[in-house]
Short mmCIF file of N, CA and C in Angstrom, two decimals:
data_model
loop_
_atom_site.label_atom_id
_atom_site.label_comp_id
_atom_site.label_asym_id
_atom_site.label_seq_id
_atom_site.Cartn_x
_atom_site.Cartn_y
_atom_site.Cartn_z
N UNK A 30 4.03 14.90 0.93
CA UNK A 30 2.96 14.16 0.30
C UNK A 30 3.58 13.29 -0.79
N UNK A 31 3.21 11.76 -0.64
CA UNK A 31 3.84 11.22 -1.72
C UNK A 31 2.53 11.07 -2.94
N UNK A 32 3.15 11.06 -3.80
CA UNK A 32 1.62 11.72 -4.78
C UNK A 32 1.74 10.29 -6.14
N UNK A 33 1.01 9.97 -6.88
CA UNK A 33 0.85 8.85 -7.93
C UNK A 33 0.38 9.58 -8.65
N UNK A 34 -0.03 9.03 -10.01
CA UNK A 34 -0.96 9.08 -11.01
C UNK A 34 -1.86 8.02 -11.61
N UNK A 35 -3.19 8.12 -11.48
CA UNK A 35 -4.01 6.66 -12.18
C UNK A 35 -4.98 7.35 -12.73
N UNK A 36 -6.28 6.91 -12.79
CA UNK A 36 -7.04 7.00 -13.40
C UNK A 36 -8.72 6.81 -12.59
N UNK A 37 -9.68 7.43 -12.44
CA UNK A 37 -10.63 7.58 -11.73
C UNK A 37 -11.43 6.39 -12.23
N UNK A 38 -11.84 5.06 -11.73
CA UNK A 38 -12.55 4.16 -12.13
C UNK A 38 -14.20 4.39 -12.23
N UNK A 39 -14.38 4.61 -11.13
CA UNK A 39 -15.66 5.09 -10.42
C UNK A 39 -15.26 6.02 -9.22
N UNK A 40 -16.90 6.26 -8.81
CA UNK A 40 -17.46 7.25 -7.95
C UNK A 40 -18.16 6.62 -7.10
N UNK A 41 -17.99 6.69 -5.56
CA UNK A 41 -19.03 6.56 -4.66
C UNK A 41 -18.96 6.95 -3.24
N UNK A 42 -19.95 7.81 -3.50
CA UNK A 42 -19.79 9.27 -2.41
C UNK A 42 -18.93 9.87 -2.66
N UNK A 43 -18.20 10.14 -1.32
CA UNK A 43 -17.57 11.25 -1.12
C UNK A 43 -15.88 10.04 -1.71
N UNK A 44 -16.04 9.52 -2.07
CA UNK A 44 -14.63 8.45 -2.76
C UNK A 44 -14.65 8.40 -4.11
N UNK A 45 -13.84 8.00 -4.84
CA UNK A 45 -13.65 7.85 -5.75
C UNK A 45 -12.12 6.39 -6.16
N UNK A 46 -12.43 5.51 -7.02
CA UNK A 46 -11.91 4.21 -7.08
C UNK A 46 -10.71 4.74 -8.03
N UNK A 47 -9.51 4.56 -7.77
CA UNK A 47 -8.67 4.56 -8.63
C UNK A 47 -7.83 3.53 -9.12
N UNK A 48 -7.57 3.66 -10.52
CA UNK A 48 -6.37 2.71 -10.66
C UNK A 48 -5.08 3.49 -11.05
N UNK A 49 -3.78 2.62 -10.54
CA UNK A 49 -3.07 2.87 -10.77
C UNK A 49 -1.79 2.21 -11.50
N UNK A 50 -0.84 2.15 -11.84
CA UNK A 50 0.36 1.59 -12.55
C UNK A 50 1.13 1.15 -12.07
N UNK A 51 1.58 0.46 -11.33
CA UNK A 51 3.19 0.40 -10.34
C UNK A 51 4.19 0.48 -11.29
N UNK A 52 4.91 1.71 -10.56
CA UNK A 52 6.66 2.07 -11.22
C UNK A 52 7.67 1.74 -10.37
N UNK A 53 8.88 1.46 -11.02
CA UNK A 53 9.63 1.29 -10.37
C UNK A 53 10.90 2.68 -10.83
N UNK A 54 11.86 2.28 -9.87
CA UNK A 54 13.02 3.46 -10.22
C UNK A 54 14.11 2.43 -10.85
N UNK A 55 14.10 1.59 -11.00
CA UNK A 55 14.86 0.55 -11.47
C UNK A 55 15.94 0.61 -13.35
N UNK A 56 15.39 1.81 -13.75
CA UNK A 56 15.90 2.07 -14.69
C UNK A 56 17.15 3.08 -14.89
N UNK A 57 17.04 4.12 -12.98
CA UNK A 57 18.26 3.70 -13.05
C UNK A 57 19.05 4.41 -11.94
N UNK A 58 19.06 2.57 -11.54
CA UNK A 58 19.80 2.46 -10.45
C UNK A 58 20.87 1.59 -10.79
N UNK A 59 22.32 1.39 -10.16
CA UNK A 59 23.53 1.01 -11.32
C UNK A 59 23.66 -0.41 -10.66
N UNK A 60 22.91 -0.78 -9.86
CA UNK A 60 22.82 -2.76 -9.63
C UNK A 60 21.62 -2.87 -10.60
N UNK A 61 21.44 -2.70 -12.06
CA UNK A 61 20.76 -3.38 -12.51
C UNK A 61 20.20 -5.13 -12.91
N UNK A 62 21.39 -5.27 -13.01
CA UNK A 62 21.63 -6.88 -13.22
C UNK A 62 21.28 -7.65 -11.82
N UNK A 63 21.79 -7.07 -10.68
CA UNK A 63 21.75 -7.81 -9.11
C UNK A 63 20.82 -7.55 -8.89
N UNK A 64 19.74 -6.99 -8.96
CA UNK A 64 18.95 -6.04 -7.93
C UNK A 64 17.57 -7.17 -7.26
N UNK A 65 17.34 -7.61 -6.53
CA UNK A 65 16.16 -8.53 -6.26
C UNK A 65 15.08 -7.81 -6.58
N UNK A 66 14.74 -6.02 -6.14
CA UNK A 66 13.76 -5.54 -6.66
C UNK A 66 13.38 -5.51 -7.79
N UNK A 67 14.96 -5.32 -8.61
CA UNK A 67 14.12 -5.58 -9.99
C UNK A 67 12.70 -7.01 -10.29
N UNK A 68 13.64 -7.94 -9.87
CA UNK A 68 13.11 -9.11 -10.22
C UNK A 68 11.41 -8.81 -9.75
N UNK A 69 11.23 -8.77 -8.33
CA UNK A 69 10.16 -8.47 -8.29
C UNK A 69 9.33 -7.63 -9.08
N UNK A 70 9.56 -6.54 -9.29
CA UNK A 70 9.11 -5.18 -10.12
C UNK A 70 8.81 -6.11 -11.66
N UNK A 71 9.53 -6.91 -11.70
CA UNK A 71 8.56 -7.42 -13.18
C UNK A 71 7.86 -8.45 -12.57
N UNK A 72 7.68 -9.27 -11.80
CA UNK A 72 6.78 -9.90 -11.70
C UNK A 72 5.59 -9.26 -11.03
N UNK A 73 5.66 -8.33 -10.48
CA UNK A 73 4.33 -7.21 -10.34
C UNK A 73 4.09 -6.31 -11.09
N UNK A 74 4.68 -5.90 -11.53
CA UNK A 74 4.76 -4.75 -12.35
C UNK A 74 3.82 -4.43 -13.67
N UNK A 75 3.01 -5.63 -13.98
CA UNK A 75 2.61 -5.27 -14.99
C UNK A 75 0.79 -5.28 -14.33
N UNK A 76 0.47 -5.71 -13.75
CA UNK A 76 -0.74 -5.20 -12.69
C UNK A 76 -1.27 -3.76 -12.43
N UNK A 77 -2.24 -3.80 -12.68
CA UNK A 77 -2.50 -2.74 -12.02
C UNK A 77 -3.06 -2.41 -10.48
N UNK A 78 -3.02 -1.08 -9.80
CA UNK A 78 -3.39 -1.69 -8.47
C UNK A 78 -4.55 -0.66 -8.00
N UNK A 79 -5.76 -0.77 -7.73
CA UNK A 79 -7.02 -0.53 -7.25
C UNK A 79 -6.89 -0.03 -6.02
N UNK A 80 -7.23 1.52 -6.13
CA UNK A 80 -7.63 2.14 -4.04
C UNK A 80 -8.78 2.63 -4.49
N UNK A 81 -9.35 3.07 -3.06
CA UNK A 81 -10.01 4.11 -2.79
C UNK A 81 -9.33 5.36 -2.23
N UNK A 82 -9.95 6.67 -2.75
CA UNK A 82 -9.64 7.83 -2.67
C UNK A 82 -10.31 8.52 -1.97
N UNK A 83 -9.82 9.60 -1.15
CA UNK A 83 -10.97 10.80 -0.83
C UNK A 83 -10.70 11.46 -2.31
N UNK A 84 -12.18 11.97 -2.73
CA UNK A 84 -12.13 12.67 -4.09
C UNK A 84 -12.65 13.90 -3.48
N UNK A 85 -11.45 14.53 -3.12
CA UNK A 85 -11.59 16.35 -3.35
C UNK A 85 -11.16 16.95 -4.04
N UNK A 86 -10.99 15.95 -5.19
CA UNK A 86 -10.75 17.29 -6.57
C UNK A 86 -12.07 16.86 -7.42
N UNK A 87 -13.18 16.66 -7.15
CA UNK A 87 -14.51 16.27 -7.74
C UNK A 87 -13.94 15.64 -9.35
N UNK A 88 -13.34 14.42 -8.87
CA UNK A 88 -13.03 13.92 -10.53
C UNK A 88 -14.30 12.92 -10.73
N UNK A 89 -14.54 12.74 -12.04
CA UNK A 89 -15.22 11.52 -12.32
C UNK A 89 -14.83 10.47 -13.03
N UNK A 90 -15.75 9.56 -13.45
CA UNK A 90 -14.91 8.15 -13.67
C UNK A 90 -14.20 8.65 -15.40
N UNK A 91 -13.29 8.23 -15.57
CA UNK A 91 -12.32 8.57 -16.39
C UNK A 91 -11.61 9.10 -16.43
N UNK A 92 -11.76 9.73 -15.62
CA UNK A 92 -10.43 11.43 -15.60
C UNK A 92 -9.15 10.78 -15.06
N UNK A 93 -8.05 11.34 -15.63
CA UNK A 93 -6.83 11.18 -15.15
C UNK A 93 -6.82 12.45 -14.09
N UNK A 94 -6.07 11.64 -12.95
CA UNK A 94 -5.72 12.07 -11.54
C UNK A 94 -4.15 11.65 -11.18
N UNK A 95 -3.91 12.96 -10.23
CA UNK A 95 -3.07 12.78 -9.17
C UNK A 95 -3.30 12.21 -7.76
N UNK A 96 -3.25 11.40 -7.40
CA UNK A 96 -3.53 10.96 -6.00
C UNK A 96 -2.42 10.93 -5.12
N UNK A 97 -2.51 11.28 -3.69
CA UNK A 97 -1.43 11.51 -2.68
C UNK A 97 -1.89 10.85 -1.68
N UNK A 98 -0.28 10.82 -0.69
CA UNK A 98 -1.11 9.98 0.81
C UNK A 98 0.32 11.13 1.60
N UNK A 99 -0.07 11.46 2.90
CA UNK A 99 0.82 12.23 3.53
C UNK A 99 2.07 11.17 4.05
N UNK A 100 3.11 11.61 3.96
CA UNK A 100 4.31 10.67 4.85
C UNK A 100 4.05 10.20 6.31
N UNK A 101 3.30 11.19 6.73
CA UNK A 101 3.32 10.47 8.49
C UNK A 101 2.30 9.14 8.11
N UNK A 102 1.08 9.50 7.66
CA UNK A 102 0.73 8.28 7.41
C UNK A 102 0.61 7.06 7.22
N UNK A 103 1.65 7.65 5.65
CA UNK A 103 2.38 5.80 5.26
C UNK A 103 3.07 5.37 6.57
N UNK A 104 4.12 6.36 6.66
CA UNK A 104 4.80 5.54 7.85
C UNK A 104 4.02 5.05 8.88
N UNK A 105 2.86 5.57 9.97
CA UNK A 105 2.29 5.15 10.99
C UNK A 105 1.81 3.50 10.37
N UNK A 106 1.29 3.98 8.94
CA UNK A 106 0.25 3.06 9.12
C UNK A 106 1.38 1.16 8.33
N UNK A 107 2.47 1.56 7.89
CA UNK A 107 3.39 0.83 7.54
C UNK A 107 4.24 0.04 8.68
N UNK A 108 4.64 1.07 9.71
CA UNK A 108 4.70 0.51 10.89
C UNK A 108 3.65 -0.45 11.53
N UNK A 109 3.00 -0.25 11.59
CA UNK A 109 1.78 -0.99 12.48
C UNK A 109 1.34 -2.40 11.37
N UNK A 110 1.35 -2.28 10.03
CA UNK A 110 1.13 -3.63 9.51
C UNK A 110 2.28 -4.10 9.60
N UNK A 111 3.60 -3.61 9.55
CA UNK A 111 4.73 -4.45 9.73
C UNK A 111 5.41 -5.06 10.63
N UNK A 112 5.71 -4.43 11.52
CA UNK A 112 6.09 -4.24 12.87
C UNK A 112 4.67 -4.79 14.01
N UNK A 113 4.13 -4.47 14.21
CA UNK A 113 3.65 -4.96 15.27
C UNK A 113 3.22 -6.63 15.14
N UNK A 114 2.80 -7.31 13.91
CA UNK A 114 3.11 -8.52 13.56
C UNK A 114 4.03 -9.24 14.47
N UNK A 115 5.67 -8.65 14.45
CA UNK A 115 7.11 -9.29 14.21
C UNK A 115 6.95 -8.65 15.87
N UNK A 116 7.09 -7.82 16.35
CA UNK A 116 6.94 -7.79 17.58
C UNK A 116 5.73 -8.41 18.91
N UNK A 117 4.98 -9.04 18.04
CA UNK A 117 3.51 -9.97 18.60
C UNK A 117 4.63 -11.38 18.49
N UNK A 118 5.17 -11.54 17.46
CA UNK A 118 5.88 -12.79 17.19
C UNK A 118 7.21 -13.01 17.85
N UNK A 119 7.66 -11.82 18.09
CA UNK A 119 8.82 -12.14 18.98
C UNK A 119 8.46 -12.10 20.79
N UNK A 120 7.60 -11.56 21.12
CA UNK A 120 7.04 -10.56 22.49
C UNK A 120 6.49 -12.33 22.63
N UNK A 121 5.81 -12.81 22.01
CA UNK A 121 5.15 -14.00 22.47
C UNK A 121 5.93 -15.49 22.11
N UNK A 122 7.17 -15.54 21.31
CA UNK A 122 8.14 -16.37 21.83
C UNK A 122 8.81 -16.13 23.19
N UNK A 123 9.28 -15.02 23.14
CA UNK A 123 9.76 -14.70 24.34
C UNK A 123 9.61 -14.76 25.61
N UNK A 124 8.17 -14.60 25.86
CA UNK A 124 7.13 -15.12 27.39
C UNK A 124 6.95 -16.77 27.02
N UNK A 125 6.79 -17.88 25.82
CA UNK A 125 6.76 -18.96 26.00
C UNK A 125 7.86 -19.37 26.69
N UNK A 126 9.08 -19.19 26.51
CA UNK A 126 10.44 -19.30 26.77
C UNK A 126 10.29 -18.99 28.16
N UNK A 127 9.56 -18.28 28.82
CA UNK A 127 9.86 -17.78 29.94
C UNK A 127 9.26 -18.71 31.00
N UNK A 128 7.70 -19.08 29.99
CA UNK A 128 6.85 -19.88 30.87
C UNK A 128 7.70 -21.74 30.66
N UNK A 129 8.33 -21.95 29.46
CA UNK A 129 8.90 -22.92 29.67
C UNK A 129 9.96 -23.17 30.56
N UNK A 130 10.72 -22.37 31.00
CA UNK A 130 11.48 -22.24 31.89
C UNK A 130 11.70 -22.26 33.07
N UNK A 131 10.22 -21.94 33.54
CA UNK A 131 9.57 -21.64 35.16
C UNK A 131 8.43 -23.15 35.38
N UNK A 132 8.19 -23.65 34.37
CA UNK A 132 6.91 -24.53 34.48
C UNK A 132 7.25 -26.08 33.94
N UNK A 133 8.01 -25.89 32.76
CA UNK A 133 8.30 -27.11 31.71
C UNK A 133 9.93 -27.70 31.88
N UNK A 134 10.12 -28.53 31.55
CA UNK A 134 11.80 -28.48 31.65
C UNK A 134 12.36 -27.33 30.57
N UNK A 135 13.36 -27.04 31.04
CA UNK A 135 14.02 -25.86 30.24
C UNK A 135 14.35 -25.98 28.85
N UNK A 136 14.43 -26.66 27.94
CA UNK A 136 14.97 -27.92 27.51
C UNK A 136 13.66 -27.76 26.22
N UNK A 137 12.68 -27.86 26.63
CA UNK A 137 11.34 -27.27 25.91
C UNK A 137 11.38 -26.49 24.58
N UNK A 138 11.06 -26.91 23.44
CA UNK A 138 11.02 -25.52 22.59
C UNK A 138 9.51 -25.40 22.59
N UNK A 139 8.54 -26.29 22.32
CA UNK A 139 6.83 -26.36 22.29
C UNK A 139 6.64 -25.13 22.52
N UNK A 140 6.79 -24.74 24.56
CA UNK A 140 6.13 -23.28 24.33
C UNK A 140 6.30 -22.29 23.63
N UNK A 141 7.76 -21.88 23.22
CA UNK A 141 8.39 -21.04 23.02
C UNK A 141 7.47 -20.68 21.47
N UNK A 142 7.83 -21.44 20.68
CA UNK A 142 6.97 -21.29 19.29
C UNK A 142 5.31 -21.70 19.43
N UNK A 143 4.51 -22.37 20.65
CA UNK A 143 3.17 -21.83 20.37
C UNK A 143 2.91 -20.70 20.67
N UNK A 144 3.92 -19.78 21.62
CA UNK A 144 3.99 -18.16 22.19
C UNK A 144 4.10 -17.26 20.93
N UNK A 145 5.05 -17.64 20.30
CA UNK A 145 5.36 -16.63 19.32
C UNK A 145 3.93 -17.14 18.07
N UNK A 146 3.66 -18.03 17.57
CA UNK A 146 2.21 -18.29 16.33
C UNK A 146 1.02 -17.01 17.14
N UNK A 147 0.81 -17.58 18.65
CA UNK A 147 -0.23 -16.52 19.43
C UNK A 147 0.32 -15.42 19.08
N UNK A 148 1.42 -14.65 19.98
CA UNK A 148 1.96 -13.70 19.39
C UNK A 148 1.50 -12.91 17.94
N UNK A 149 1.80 -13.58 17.27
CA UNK A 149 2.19 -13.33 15.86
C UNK A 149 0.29 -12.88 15.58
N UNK A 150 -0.44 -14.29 15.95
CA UNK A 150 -1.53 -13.99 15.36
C UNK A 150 -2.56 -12.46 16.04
N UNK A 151 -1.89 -12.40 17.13
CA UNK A 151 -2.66 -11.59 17.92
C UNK A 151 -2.42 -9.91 17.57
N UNK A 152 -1.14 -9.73 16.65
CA UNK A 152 -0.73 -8.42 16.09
C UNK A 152 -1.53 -8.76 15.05
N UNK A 153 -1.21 -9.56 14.36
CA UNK A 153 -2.34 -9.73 13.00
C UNK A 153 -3.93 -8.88 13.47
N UNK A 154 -4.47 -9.81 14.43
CA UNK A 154 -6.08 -8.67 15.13
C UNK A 154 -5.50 -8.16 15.47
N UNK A 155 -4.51 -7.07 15.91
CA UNK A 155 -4.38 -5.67 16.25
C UNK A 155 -4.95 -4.74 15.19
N UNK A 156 -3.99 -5.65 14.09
CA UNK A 156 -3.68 -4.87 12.42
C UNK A 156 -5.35 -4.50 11.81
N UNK A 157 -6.03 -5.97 12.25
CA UNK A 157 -7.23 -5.62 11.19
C UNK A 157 -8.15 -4.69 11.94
N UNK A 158 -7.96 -4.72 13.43
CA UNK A 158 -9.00 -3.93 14.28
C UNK A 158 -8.35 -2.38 13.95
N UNK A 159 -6.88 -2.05 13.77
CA UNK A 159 -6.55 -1.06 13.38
C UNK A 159 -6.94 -0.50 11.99
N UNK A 160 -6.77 -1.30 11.14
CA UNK A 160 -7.15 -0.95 9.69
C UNK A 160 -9.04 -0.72 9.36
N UNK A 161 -9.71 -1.04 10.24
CA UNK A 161 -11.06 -1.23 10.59
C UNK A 161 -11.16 0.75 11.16
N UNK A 162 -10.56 0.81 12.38
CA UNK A 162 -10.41 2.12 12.93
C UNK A 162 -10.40 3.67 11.81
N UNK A 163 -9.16 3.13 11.53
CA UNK A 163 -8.73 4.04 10.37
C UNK A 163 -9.00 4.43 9.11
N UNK A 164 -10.00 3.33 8.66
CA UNK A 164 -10.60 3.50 7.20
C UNK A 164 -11.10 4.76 7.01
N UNK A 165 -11.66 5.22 7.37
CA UNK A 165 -12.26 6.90 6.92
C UNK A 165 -11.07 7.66 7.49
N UNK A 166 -10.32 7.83 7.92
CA UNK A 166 -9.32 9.10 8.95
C UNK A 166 -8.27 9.21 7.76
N UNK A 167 -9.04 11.18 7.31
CA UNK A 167 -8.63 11.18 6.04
C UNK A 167 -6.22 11.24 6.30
N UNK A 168 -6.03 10.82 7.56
CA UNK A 168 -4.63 11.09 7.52
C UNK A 168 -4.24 9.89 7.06
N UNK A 169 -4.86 8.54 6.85
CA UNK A 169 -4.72 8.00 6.29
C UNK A 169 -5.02 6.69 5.07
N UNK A 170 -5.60 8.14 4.72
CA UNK A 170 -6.09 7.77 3.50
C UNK A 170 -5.70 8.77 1.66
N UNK A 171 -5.32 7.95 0.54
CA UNK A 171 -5.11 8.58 -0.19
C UNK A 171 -6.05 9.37 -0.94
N UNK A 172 -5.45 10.77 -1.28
CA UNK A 172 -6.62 11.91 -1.49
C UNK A 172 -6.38 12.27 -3.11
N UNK A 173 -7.08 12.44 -4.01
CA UNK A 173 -7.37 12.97 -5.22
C UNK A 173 -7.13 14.51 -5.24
N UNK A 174 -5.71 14.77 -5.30
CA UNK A 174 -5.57 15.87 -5.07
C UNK A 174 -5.60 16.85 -6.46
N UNK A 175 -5.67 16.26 -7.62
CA UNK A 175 -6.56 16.84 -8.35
C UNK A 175 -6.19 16.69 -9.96
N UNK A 176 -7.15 17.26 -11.31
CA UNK A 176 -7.39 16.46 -12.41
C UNK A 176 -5.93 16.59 -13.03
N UNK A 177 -5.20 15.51 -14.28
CA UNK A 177 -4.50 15.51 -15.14
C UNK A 177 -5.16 16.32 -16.80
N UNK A 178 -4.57 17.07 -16.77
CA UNK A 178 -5.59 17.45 -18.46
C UNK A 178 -5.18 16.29 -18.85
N UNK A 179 -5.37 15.94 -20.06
CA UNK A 179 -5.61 14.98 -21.17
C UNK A 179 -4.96 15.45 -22.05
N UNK A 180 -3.61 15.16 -22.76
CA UNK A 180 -3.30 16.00 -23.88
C UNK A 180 -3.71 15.24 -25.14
N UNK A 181 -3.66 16.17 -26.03
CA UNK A 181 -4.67 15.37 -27.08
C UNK A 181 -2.92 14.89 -28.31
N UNK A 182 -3.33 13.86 -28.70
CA UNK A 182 -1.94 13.57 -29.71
C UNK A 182 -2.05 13.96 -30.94
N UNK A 183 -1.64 15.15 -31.55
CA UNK A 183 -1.63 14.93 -33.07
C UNK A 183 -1.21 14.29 -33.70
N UNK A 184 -1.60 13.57 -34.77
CA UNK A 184 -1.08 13.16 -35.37
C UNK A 184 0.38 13.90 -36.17
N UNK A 185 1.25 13.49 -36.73
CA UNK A 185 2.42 14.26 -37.98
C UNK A 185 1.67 13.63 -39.18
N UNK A 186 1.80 14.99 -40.17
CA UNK A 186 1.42 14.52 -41.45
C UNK A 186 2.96 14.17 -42.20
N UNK A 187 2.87 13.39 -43.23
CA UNK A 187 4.06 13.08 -43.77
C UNK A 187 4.10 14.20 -44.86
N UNK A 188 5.10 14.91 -45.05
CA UNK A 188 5.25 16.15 -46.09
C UNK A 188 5.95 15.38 -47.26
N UNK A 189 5.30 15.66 -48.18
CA UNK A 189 5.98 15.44 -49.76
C UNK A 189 6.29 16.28 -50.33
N UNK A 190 7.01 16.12 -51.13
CA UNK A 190 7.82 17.14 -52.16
C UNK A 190 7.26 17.10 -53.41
N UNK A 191 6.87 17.50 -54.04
CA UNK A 191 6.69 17.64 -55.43
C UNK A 191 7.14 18.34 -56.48
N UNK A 192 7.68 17.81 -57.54
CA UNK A 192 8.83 18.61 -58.08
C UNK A 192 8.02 18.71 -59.60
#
């Protein structure tokens, strides 16, 4: 379970809205200076980022939370927005090429790249008819797995001496 921490925005139903912080590990990893992630990580980084939760730890709006999503998940569902895209985009250059070859002079690039845009766009509707599917299927979806106490800060008093 990869697990976060944010903050319960709201409530509705059986969900609950969270926000969260994006971290990075970047503090320390020893390509600090090179790192492209870094770069990114500050230009996102100071955002916050908005889900929905299954809330089965009955939090309400304010409460600090732990939220999780299972690994098979991310991965299935990381695969399929990533990958099936780039494989719509290559799968459908690849048959233009084929049909240019058999139909067009060989010589042709036209089909080849209106195959792969189709392609490309047609994993795209895979993605959203998939992400449509899956919205409630709590395997992938992140769960409120349950409250953060709140620690309270004391203040330090400053001690004087008196002589």
């Amino acid at each position: 379970m990869i697990e976060e921490q944010g903050t319960v925005l709201a409530v509705d139903g059986d969900f609950a809205w969270v926000e969260t912080r994006r971290q990075s590990s970047c503090g320390s990893c020893a390509a600090k200076a090179g790192c492209g992630t870094r770069v990114l990580g500050r230009l996102m980084g100071g955002r916050p980022g908005r889900l929905r939760a299954l809330n089965r730890g009955h939090a309400r709006p304010g409460d600090p939370v732990v939220i999780g999503i299972p690994e098979a998940g991310l991965l299935r569902g990381s695969l399929a927005v990533y990958l099936l895209p780039l494989l719509g985009l290559i799968g459908g250059g690849l048959l233009g090429e084929l049909l240019a070859s058999r139909l067009f002079a060989p010589a042709a690039e036209w089909p080849a790249m209106l195959g792969g845009v189709f392609g490309f766009l047609a994993g795209l509707r895979w993605v959203q008819r998939f992400s449509r599917r899956i919205r409630d299927d709590a395997r992938f979806q992140p769960v409120v797995l349950r409250r953060v106490s709140r620690q309270v800060a004391i203040p330090l008093q400053r001690l004087s001496r008196s002589s």
